[in-house]
PDB file of C-alpha atoms in Angstrom:
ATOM      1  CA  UNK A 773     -26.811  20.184   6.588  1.00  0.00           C
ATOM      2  CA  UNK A 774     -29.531  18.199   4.972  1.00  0.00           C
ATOM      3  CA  UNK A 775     -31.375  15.837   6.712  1.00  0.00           C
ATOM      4  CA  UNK A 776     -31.725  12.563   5.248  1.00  0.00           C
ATOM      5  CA  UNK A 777     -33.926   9.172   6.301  1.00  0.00           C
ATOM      6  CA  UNK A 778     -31.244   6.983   7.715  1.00  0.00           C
ATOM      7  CA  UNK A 779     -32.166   4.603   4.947  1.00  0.00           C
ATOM      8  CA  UNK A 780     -31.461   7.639   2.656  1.00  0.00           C
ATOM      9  CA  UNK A 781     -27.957   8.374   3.703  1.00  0.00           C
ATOM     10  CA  UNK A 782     -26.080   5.138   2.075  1.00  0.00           C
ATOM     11  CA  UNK A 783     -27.630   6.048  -0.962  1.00  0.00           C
ATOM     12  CA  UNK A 784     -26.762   9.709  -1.299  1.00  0.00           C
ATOM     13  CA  UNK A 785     -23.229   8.397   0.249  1.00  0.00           C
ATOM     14  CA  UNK A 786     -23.180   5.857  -3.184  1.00  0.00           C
ATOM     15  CA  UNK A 787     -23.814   8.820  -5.511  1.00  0.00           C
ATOM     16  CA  UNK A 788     -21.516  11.522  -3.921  1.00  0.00           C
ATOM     17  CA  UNK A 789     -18.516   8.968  -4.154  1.00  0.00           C
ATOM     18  CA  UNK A 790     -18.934   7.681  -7.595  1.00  0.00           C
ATOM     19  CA  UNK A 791     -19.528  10.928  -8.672  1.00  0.00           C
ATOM     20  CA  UNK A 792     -16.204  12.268  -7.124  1.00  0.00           C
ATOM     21  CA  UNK A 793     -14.285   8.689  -8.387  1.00  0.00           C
ATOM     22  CA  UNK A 794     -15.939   9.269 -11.973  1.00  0.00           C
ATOM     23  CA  UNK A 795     -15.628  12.710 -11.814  1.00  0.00           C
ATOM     24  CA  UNK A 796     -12.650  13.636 -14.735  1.00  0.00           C
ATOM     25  CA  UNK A 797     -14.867  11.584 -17.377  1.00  0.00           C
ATOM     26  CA  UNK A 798     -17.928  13.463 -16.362  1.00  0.00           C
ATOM     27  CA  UNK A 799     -16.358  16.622 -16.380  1.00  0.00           C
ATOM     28  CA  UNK A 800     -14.711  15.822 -20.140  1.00  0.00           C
ATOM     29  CA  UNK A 801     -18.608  14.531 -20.831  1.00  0.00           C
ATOM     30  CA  UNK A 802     -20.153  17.810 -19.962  1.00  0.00           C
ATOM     31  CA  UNK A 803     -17.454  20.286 -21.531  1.00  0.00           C
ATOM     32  CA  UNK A 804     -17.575  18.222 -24.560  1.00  0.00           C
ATOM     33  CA  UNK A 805     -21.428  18.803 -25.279  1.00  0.00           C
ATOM     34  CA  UNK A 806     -21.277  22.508 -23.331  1.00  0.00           C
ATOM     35  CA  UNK A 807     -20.436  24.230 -26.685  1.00  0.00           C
ATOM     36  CA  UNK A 808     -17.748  27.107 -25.496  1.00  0.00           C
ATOM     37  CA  UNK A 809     -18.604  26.797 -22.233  1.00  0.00           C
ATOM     38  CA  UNK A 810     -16.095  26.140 -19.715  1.00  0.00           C
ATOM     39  CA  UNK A 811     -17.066  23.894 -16.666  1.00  0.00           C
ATOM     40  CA  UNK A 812     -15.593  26.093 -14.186  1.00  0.00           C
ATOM     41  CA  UNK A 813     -17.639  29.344 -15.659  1.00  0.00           C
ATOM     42  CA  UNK A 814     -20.763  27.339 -14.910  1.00  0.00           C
ATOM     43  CA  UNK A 815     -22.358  28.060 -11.652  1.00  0.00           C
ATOM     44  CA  UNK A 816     -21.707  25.311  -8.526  1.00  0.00           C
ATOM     45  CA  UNK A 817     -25.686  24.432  -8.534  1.00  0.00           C
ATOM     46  CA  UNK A 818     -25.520  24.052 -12.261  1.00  0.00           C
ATOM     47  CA  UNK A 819     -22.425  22.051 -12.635  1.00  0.00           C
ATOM     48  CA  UNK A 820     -23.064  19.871  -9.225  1.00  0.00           C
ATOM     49  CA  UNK A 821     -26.792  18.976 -11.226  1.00  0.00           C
ATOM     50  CA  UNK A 822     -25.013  17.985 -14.598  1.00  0.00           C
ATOM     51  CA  UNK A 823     -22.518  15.625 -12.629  1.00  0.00           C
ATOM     52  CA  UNK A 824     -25.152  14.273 -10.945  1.00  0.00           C
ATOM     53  CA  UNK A 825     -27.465  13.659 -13.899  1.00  0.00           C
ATOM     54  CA  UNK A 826     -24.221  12.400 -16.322  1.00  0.00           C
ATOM     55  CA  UNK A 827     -23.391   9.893 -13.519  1.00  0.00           C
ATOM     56  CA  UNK A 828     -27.099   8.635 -13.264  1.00  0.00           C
ATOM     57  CA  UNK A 829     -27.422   7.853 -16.864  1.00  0.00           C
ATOM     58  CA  UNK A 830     -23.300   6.797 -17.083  1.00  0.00           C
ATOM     59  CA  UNK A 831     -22.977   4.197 -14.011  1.00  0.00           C
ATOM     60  CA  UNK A 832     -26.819   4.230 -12.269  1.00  0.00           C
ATOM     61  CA  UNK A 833     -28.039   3.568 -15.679  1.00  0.00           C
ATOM     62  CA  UNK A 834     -31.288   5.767 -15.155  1.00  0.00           C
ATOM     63  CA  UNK A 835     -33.037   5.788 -18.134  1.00  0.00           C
ATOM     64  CA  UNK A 836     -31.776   9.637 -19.874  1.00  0.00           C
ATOM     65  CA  UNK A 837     -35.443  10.921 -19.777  1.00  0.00           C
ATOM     66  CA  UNK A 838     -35.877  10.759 -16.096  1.00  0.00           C
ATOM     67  CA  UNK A 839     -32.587  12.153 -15.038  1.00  0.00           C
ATOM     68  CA  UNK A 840     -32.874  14.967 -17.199  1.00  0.00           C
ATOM     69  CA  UNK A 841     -36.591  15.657 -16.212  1.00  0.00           C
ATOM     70  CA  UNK A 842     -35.067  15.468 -12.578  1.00  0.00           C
ATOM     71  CA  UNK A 843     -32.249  17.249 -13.279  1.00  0.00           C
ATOM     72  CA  UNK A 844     -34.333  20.350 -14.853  1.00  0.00           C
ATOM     73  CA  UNK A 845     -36.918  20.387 -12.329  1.00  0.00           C
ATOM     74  CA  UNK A 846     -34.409  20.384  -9.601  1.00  0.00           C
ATOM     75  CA  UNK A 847     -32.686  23.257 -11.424  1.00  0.00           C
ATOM     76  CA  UNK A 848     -35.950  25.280 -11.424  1.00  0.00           C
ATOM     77  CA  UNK A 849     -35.383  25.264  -7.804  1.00  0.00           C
ATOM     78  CA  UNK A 850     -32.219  26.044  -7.492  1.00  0.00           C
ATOM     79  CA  UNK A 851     -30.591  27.205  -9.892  1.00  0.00           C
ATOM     80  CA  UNK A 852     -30.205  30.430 -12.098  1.00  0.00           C
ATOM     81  CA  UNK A 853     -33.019  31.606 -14.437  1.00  0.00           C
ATOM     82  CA  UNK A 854     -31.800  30.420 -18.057  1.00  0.00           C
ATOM     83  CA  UNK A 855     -30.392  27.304 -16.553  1.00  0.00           C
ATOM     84  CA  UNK A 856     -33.306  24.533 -17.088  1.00  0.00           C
ATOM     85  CA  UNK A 857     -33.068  25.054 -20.778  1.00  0.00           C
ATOM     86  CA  UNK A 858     -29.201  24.899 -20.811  1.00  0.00           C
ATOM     87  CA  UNK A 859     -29.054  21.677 -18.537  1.00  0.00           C
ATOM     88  CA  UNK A 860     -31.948  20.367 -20.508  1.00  0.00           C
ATOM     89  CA  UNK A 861     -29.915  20.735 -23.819  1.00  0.00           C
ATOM     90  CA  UNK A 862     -26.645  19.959 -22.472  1.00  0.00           C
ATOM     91  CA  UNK A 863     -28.312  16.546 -20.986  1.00  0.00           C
ATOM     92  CA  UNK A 864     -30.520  15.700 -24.038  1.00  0.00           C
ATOM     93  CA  UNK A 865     -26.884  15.867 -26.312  1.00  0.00           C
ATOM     94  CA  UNK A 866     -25.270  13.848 -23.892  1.00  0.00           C
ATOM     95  CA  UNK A 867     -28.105  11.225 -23.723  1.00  0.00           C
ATOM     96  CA  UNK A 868     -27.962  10.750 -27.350  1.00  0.00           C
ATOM     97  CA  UNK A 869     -24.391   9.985 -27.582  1.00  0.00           C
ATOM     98  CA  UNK A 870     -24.490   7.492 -24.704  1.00  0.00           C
ATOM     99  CA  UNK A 871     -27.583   5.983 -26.604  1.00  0.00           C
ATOM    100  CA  UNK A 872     -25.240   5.939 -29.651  1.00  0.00           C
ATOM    101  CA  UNK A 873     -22.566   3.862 -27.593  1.00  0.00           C
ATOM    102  CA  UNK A 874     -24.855   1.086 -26.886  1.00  0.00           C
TER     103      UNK A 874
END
């Protein structure tokens, strides 16, 4: 229920498919840097912000720093009180290991 420019809609269109097409590796991304965390005990606002983020550094190539500064500020917003830190760890492992691939 979020209105969007029309110019805006392709774009979020883009990143809510590839996310949903890429969405087993991102998931196996996440849990494998979420030390004993299960993805499903994470909450939807904090899980839908690491998919997002993983898929912006994986396929958007965003540089790491500002999809995780995006991804932690958005979470301030929305989601749960400890969450920034978590996401912000969680992201900063996973940025280092994509780093490492390249």
């Amino acid at each position: 229920n979020f209105l969007c420019e029309d110019d805006e809609n392709d774009t979020v269109r883009t990143i809510f498919t590839g996310v949903l097409r890429n969405l087993e590796k991102i998931d196996g991304i996440i849990t494998s840097h979420a030390n004993n965390w299960q993805i499903t005990r994470l909450s939807t606002v904090t899980r839908s912000i690491l998919r997002l983020s993983v898929y912006e550094m994986l396929e958007l190539k965003l540089p790491p720093a500002i999809s995780i500064n995006e991804a932690v500020e958005i979470s301030k917003l929305y989601a749960e009180d400890k969450a920034p830190s978590f996401i912000n760890g969680i992201l900063n492992a996973i940025s280092k290991d994509l780093n490492k691939d390249e």
